[in-house]
């Protein structure tokens, strides 16, 4: 059965529903939810902010194998932004109440490309959240068909990366290898992330730092 999305005009007024493929073919405005997870880490008298981010599956039709938001998804017709708790459960095995999330704000994104020889236009309005977690990387249960791995890195270093003040960030993580989750490390460039306005990443990482400092 085809996925149905609620669709909106450029002013955010609901105008009906359409199938996912049609939404992306015509560039219809639709809604998604993002949630970034962050851990507080005490080290040498300093409180560090460790940002968690996923590596998308190699089988994804867009952004395959790229690093991305910890958990995110499209809202199907009739769903509200509280559906982000479902995405957290499905993709990461994390069970939380919606009230535990802290809202960053609303982001409008536009993109386009070609998938399987067909052009697509992606016009999204995303509600973005943050969540402090005490889970260790090995505690997560990753949805293998969607998530190849889960990594974390220092927020200050990620901000420097997105601002062009460093070329690489070292991240530690867990990834599906040989049929099981294994500890891994990676050196990650800005271009390793899903292509977005870098200001999105910078603003979110600073927001996550403020969550940890509260």
PDB file of C-alpha atoms in Angstrom:
ATOM      1  CA  UNK A   1       0.000   0.000   0.000  1.00  0.00           C
ATOM      2  CA  UNK A   2       1.418   3.399  -1.021  1.00  0.00           C
ATOM      3  CA  UNK A   3       2.449   5.859   1.695  1.00  0.00           C
ATOM      4  CA  UNK A   4       0.210   8.926   1.901  1.00  0.00           C
ATOM      5  CA  UNK A   5       1.526  12.286   3.098  1.00  0.00           C
ATOM      6  CA  UNK A   6      -0.408  15.377   4.092  1.00  0.00           C
ATOM      7  CA  UNK A   7       0.555  18.169   1.706  1.00  0.00           C
ATOM      8  CA  UNK A   8       0.598  21.943   2.177  1.00  0.00           C
ATOM      9  CA  UNK A   9       0.882  25.123   0.158  1.00  0.00           C
ATOM     10  CA  UNK A  10       3.917  27.394   0.527  1.00  0.00           C
ATOM     11  CA  UNK A  11       2.197  29.193   3.412  1.00  0.00           C
ATOM     12  CA  UNK A  12       1.736  25.986   5.401  1.00  0.00           C
ATOM     13  CA  UNK A  13      -1.988  25.609   4.707  1.00  0.00           C
ATOM     14  CA  UNK A  14      -3.130  21.982   4.375  1.00  0.00           C
ATOM     15  CA  UNK A  15      -4.362  21.245   0.866  1.00  0.00           C
ATOM     16  CA  UNK A  16      -4.903  17.466   0.913  1.00  0.00           C
ATOM     17  CA  UNK A  17      -2.932  14.235   0.675  1.00  0.00           C
ATOM     18  CA  UNK A  18      -0.770  12.613  -1.971  1.00  0.00           C
ATOM     19  CA  UNK A  19       1.314   9.478  -2.412  1.00  0.00           C
ATOM     20  CA  UNK A  20       4.972   9.703  -1.430  1.00  0.00           C
ATOM     21  CA  UNK A  21       6.212   9.268  -5.009  1.00  0.00           C
ATOM     22  CA  UNK A  22       3.896  11.997  -6.288  1.00  0.00           C
ATOM     23  CA  UNK A  23       4.921  14.342  -3.463  1.00  0.00           C
ATOM     24  CA  UNK A  24       8.562  14.090  -4.479  1.00  0.00           C
ATOM     25  CA  UNK A  25       7.872  14.132  -8.219  1.00  0.00           C
ATOM     26  CA  UNK A  26       5.920  17.387  -8.000  1.00  0.00           C
ATOM     27  CA  UNK A  27       7.861  18.997  -5.160  1.00  0.00           C
ATOM     28  CA  UNK A  28       4.835  19.269  -2.867  1.00  0.00           C
ATOM     29  CA  UNK A  29       5.419  20.650   0.614  1.00  0.00           C
ATOM     30  CA  UNK A  30       5.161  17.981   3.324  1.00  0.00           C
ATOM     31  CA  UNK A  31       6.303  17.509   6.906  1.00  0.00           C
ATOM     32  CA  UNK A  32       9.018  15.550   8.661  1.00  0.00           C
ATOM     33  CA  UNK A  33      10.397  15.253  12.197  1.00  0.00           C
ATOM     34  CA  UNK A  34      14.029  15.212  13.358  1.00  0.00           C
ATOM     35  CA  UNK A  35      15.448  14.221  16.743  1.00  0.00           C
ATOM     36  CA  UNK A  36      19.109  14.604  17.696  1.00  0.00           C
ATOM     37  CA  UNK A  37      20.401  12.654  20.684  1.00  0.00           C
ATOM     38  CA  UNK A  38      23.205  13.955  22.860  1.00  0.00           C
ATOM     39  CA  UNK A  39      25.189  12.593  25.803  1.00  0.00           C
ATOM     40  CA  UNK A  40      26.835  14.469  28.660  1.00  0.00           C
ATOM     41  CA  UNK A  41      30.390  13.276  29.317  1.00  0.00           C
ATOM     42  CA  UNK A  42      32.570  14.400  32.219  1.00  0.00           C
ATOM     43  CA  UNK A  43      36.273  14.347  31.425  1.00  0.00           C
ATOM     44  CA  UNK A  44      39.186  16.054  33.209  1.00  0.00           C
ATOM     45  CA  UNK A  45      36.870  18.464  34.995  1.00  0.00           C
ATOM     46  CA  UNK A  46      35.130  19.452  31.755  1.00  0.00           C
ATOM     47  CA  UNK A  47      31.593  18.710  30.675  1.00  0.00           C
ATOM     48  CA  UNK A  48      31.718  17.555  27.076  1.00  0.00           C
ATOM     49  CA  UNK A  49      28.752  17.343  24.712  1.00  0.00           C
ATOM     50  CA  UNK A  50      28.753  14.153  22.641  1.00  0.00           C
ATOM     51  CA  UNK A  51      26.415  14.377  19.637  1.00  0.00           C
ATOM     52  CA  UNK A  52      25.023  11.099  18.310  1.00  0.00           C
ATOM     53  CA  UNK A  53      24.329  10.692  14.604  1.00  0.00           C
ATOM     54  CA  UNK A  54      23.417   7.772  12.411  1.00  0.00           C
ATOM     55  CA  UNK A  55      24.996   6.420   9.267  1.00  0.00           C
ATOM     56  CA  UNK A  56      22.292   5.766   6.725  1.00  0.00           C
ATOM     57  CA  UNK A  57      22.007   2.329   5.163  1.00  0.00           C
ATOM     58  CA  UNK A  58      23.799   1.760   1.857  1.00  0.00           C
ATOM     59  CA  UNK A  59      20.404   0.753   0.446  1.00  0.00           C
ATOM     60  CA  UNK A  60      18.738   4.157   0.998  1.00  0.00           C
ATOM     61  CA  UNK A  61      17.580   5.870  -2.190  1.00  0.00           C
ATOM     62  CA  UNK A  62      19.022   9.226  -1.048  1.00  0.00           C
ATOM     63  CA  UNK A  63      22.035   9.943   1.120  1.00  0.00           C
ATOM     64  CA  UNK A  64      23.125   6.308   1.074  1.00  0.00           C
ATOM     65  CA  UNK A  65      25.909   5.609   3.622  1.00  0.00           C
ATOM     66  CA  UNK A  66      26.016   9.292   4.631  1.00  0.00           C
ATOM     67  CA  UNK A  67      25.933  10.496   8.230  1.00  0.00           C
ATOM     68  CA  UNK A  68      22.688  12.102   9.290  1.00  0.00           C
ATOM     69  CA  UNK A  69      20.243  13.099  12.032  1.00  0.00           C
ATOM     70  CA  UNK A  70      20.125  10.590  14.893  1.00  0.00           C
ATOM     71  CA  UNK A  71      16.532   9.693  14.009  1.00  0.00           C
ATOM     72  CA  UNK A  72      14.103  11.257  11.548  1.00  0.00           C
ATOM     73  CA  UNK A  73      11.156  10.452   9.348  1.00  0.00           C
ATOM     74  CA  UNK A  74       8.284  11.664   7.221  1.00  0.00           C
ATOM     75  CA  UNK A  75       4.887  12.253   8.775  1.00  0.00           C
ATOM     76  CA  UNK A  76       2.264  10.082   7.160  1.00  0.00           C
ATOM     77  CA  UNK A  77      -1.207  11.467   6.534  1.00  0.00           C
ATOM     78  CA  UNK A  78      -2.950  12.226   9.814  1.00  0.00           C
ATOM     79  CA  UNK A  79       0.175  11.960  11.971  1.00  0.00           C
ATOM     80  CA  UNK A  80       1.395  14.759  14.223  1.00  0.00           C
ATOM     81  CA  UNK A  81       4.971  15.691  15.129  1.00  0.00           C
ATOM     82  CA  UNK A  82       4.661  13.412  18.165  1.00  0.00           C
ATOM     83  CA  UNK A  83       5.337  10.565  15.719  1.00  0.00           C
ATOM     84  CA  UNK A  84       9.032  11.235  16.364  1.00  0.00           C
ATOM     85  CA  UNK A  85       8.790   8.863  19.349  1.00  0.00           C
ATOM     86  CA  UNK A  86       7.864   6.107  16.879  1.00  0.00           C
ATOM     87  CA  UNK A  87      10.905   6.913  14.744  1.00  0.00           C
ATOM     88  CA  UNK A  88      13.167   6.736  17.804  1.00  0.00           C
ATOM     89  CA  UNK A  89      11.750   3.345  18.716  1.00  0.00           C
ATOM     90  CA  UNK A  90      11.907   1.917  15.194  1.00  0.00           C
ATOM     91  CA  UNK A  91      15.328   3.198  14.162  1.00  0.00           C
ATOM     92  CA  UNK A  92      17.224   3.103  17.468  1.00  0.00           C
ATOM     93  CA  UNK A  93      15.207   1.005  19.904  1.00  0.00           C
ATOM     94  CA  UNK A  94      14.798   4.032  22.203  1.00  0.00           C
ATOM     95  CA  UNK A  95      11.581   4.306  24.212  1.00  0.00           C
ATOM     96  CA  UNK A  96      10.792   7.833  25.425  1.00  0.00           C
ATOM     97  CA  UNK A  97       7.796  10.014  26.127  1.00  0.00           C
ATOM     98  CA  UNK A  98       7.263  12.957  23.816  1.00  0.00           C
ATOM     99  CA  UNK A  99       7.376  15.277  26.837  1.00  0.00           C
ATOM    100  CA  UNK A 100      11.042  14.343  27.363  1.00  0.00           C
ATOM    101  CA  UNK A 101      12.060  15.994  24.088  1.00  0.00           C
ATOM    102  CA  UNK A 102      13.183  19.607  23.824  1.00  0.00           C
ATOM    103  CA  UNK A 103      12.176  21.551  20.739  1.00  0.00           C
ATOM    104  CA  UNK A 104      14.788  23.330  18.632  1.00  0.00           C
ATOM    105  CA  UNK A 105      12.329  24.781  16.143  1.00  0.00           C
ATOM    106  CA  UNK A 106      10.996  24.468  12.616  1.00  0.00           C
ATOM    107  CA  UNK A 107      13.240  24.233   9.557  1.00  0.00           C
ATOM    108  CA  UNK A 108      12.270  24.536   5.878  1.00  0.00           C
ATOM    109  CA  UNK A 109      14.480  22.610   3.455  1.00  0.00           C
ATOM    110  CA  UNK A 110      14.435  22.298  -0.317  1.00  0.00           C
ATOM    111  CA  UNK A 111      16.443  19.890  -2.432  1.00  0.00           C
ATOM    112  CA  UNK A 112      16.383  18.023  -5.709  1.00  0.00           C
ATOM    113  CA  UNK A 113      18.165  15.219  -7.494  1.00  0.00           C
ATOM    114  CA  UNK A 114      17.754  12.056  -9.530  1.00  0.00           C
ATOM    115  CA  UNK A 115      16.847   8.600  -8.224  1.00  0.00           C
ATOM    116  CA  UNK A 116      16.775   5.635 -10.580  1.00  0.00           C
ATOM    117  CA  UNK A 117      16.851   7.969 -13.562  1.00  0.00           C
ATOM    118  CA  UNK A 118      13.844   9.960 -12.302  1.00  0.00           C
ATOM    119  CA  UNK A 119      14.025  13.540 -11.048  1.00  0.00           C
ATOM    120  CA  UNK A 120      12.700  14.422  -7.612  1.00  0.00           C
ATOM    121  CA  UNK A 121      12.059  17.658  -5.715  1.00  0.00           C
ATOM    122  CA  UNK A 122      12.024  17.511  -1.933  1.00  0.00           C
ATOM    123  CA  UNK A 123      10.257  20.394  -0.162  1.00  0.00           C
ATOM    124  CA  UNK A 124      10.059  19.696   3.554  1.00  0.00           C
ATOM    125  CA  UNK A 125       9.026  21.500   6.709  1.00  0.00           C
ATOM    126  CA  UNK A 126      10.737  19.777   9.634  1.00  0.00           C
ATOM    127  CA  UNK A 127      10.133  20.079  13.350  1.00  0.00           C
ATOM    128  CA  UNK A 128      13.430  19.478  15.128  1.00  0.00           C
ATOM    129  CA  UNK A 129      13.998  18.142  18.659  1.00  0.00           C
ATOM    130  CA  UNK A 130      16.845  17.286  20.981  1.00  0.00           C
ATOM    131  CA  UNK A 131      17.053  14.600  23.649  1.00  0.00           C
ATOM    132  CA  UNK A 132      19.666  13.970  26.318  1.00  0.00           C
ATOM    133  CA  UNK A 133      20.352  10.253  26.707  1.00  0.00           C
ATOM    134  CA  UNK A 134      22.378   8.250  29.188  1.00  0.00           C
ATOM    135  CA  UNK A 135      22.503   5.209  26.914  1.00  0.00           C
ATOM    136  CA  UNK A 136      25.870   3.956  25.746  1.00  0.00           C
ATOM    137  CA  UNK A 137      26.353   3.212  22.059  1.00  0.00           C
ATOM    138  CA  UNK A 138      26.147  -0.538  22.661  1.00  0.00           C
ATOM    139  CA  UNK A 139      22.708  -0.117  24.293  1.00  0.00           C
ATOM    140  CA  UNK A 140      20.948   0.939  21.085  1.00  0.00           C
ATOM    141  CA  UNK A 141      19.106  -1.505  18.820  1.00  0.00           C
ATOM    142  CA  UNK A 142      19.585  -0.303  15.256  1.00  0.00           C
ATOM    143  CA  UNK A 143      17.058  -0.966  12.500  1.00  0.00           C
ATOM    144  CA  UNK A 144      19.444  -2.605  10.049  1.00  0.00           C
ATOM    145  CA  UNK A 145      17.491  -1.848   6.866  1.00  0.00           C
ATOM    146  CA  UNK A 146      17.533   1.868   7.729  1.00  0.00           C
ATOM    147  CA  UNK A 147      20.591   2.457   9.920  1.00  0.00           C
ATOM    148  CA  UNK A 148      24.052   1.097   9.118  1.00  0.00           C
ATOM    149  CA  UNK A 149      25.660   2.482  12.265  1.00  0.00           C
ATOM    150  CA  UNK A 150      25.439   4.955  15.131  1.00  0.00           C
ATOM    151  CA  UNK A 151      28.324   7.294  15.965  1.00  0.00           C
ATOM    152  CA  UNK A 152      29.157  10.084  18.384  1.00  0.00           C
ATOM    153  CA  UNK A 153      31.621  12.960  18.356  1.00  0.00           C
ATOM    154  CA  UNK A 154      32.384  16.098  20.337  1.00  0.00           C
ATOM    155  CA  UNK A 155      30.015  18.995  19.594  1.00  0.00           C
ATOM    156  CA  UNK A 156      32.794  21.604  19.548  1.00  0.00           C
ATOM    157  CA  UNK A 157      34.690  19.593  16.956  1.00  0.00           C
ATOM    158  CA  UNK A 158      31.574  19.069  14.840  1.00  0.00           C
ATOM    159  CA  UNK A 159      30.893  22.802  14.859  1.00  0.00           C
ATOM    160  CA  UNK A 160      34.480  23.488  13.762  1.00  0.00           C
ATOM    161  CA  UNK A 161      34.031  20.905  10.996  1.00  0.00           C
ATOM    162  CA  UNK A 162      30.870  22.563   9.677  1.00  0.00           C
ATOM    163  CA  UNK A 163      32.473  26.008   9.903  1.00  0.00           C
ATOM    164  CA  UNK A 164      35.428  24.813   7.812  1.00  0.00           C
ATOM    165  CA  UNK A 165      37.932  25.225  10.661  1.00  0.00           C
ATOM    166  CA  UNK A 166      38.934  21.564  10.642  1.00  0.00           C
ATOM    167  CA  UNK A 167      39.004  18.923   7.932  1.00  0.00           C
ATOM    168  CA  UNK A 168      38.127  15.809   9.913  1.00  0.00           C
ATOM    169  CA  UNK A 169      36.493  14.722  13.154  1.00  0.00           C
ATOM    170  CA  UNK A 170      37.223  11.411  14.817  1.00  0.00           C
ATOM    171  CA  UNK A 171      34.064   9.581  15.872  1.00  0.00           C
ATOM    172  CA  UNK A 172      33.457   6.346  17.719  1.00  0.00           C
ATOM    173  CA  UNK A 173      30.446   4.203  17.093  1.00  0.00           C
ATOM    174  CA  UNK A 174      28.792   0.869  16.509  1.00  0.00           C
ATOM    175  CA  UNK A 175      27.971  -0.556  13.097  1.00  0.00           C
ATOM    176  CA  UNK A 176      26.419  -3.645  11.538  1.00  0.00           C
ATOM    177  CA  UNK A 177      29.353  -5.823  10.502  1.00  0.00           C
ATOM    178  CA  UNK A 178      29.224  -9.540   9.728  1.00  0.00           C
ATOM    179  CA  UNK A 179      25.720  -9.835  11.082  1.00  0.00           C
ATOM    180  CA  UNK A 180      26.226  -8.113  14.431  1.00  0.00           C
ATOM    181  CA  UNK A 181      26.888  -4.720  15.971  1.00  0.00           C
ATOM    182  CA  UNK A 182      30.576  -4.053  16.470  1.00  0.00           C
ATOM    183  CA  UNK A 183      32.532  -1.127  17.901  1.00  0.00           C
ATOM    184  CA  UNK A 184      34.088   1.030  15.190  1.00  0.00           C
ATOM    185  CA  UNK A 185      35.900   4.340  14.726  1.00  0.00           C
ATOM    186  CA  UNK A 186      35.799   6.696  11.773  1.00  0.00           C
ATOM    187  CA  UNK A 187      37.312   9.938  10.545  1.00  0.00           C
ATOM    188  CA  UNK A 188      34.469  12.051   9.207  1.00  0.00           C
ATOM    189  CA  UNK A 189      34.577  15.017   6.834  1.00  0.00           C
ATOM    190  CA  UNK A 190      31.898  17.661   6.375  1.00  0.00           C
ATOM    191  CA  UNK A 191      31.071  16.050   3.028  1.00  0.00           C
ATOM    192  CA  UNK A 192      30.389  12.752   4.842  1.00  0.00           C
ATOM    193  CA  UNK A 193      27.108  14.190   6.156  1.00  0.00           C
ATOM    194  CA  UNK A 194      23.870  14.422   4.191  1.00  0.00           C
ATOM    195  CA  UNK A 195      24.089  17.643   2.194  1.00  0.00           C
ATOM    196  CA  UNK A 196      22.247  20.428   3.992  1.00  0.00           C
ATOM    197  CA  UNK A 197      22.856  24.079   4.724  1.00  0.00           C
ATOM    198  CA  UNK A 198      25.758  23.867   7.186  1.00  0.00           C
ATOM    199  CA  UNK A 199      24.030  26.499   9.317  1.00  0.00           C
ATOM    200  CA  UNK A 200      21.416  23.874  10.145  1.00  0.00           C
ATOM    201  CA  UNK A 201      24.063  21.580  11.597  1.00  0.00           C
ATOM    202  CA  UNK A 202      25.888  24.387  13.422  1.00  0.00           C
ATOM    203  CA  UNK A 203      22.710  25.746  15.009  1.00  0.00           C
ATOM    204  CA  UNK A 204      21.522  22.312  16.116  1.00  0.00           C
ATOM    205  CA  UNK A 205      24.901  21.382  17.622  1.00  0.00           C
ATOM    206  CA  UNK A 206      24.959  24.646  19.609  1.00  0.00           C
ATOM    207  CA  UNK A 207      21.403  23.971  20.776  1.00  0.00           C
ATOM    208  CA  UNK A 208      22.456  20.512  21.979  1.00  0.00           C
ATOM    209  CA  UNK A 209      25.344  22.053  23.900  1.00  0.00           C
ATOM    210  CA  UNK A 210      22.905  24.335  25.684  1.00  0.00           C
ATOM    211  CA  UNK A 211      20.714  21.366  26.598  1.00  0.00           C
ATOM    212  CA  UNK A 212      23.661  19.653  28.252  1.00  0.00           C
ATOM    213  CA  UNK A 213      24.685  22.804  30.152  1.00  0.00           C
ATOM    214  CA  UNK A 214      21.259  23.423  31.696  1.00  0.00           C
TER     215      UNK A 214
END
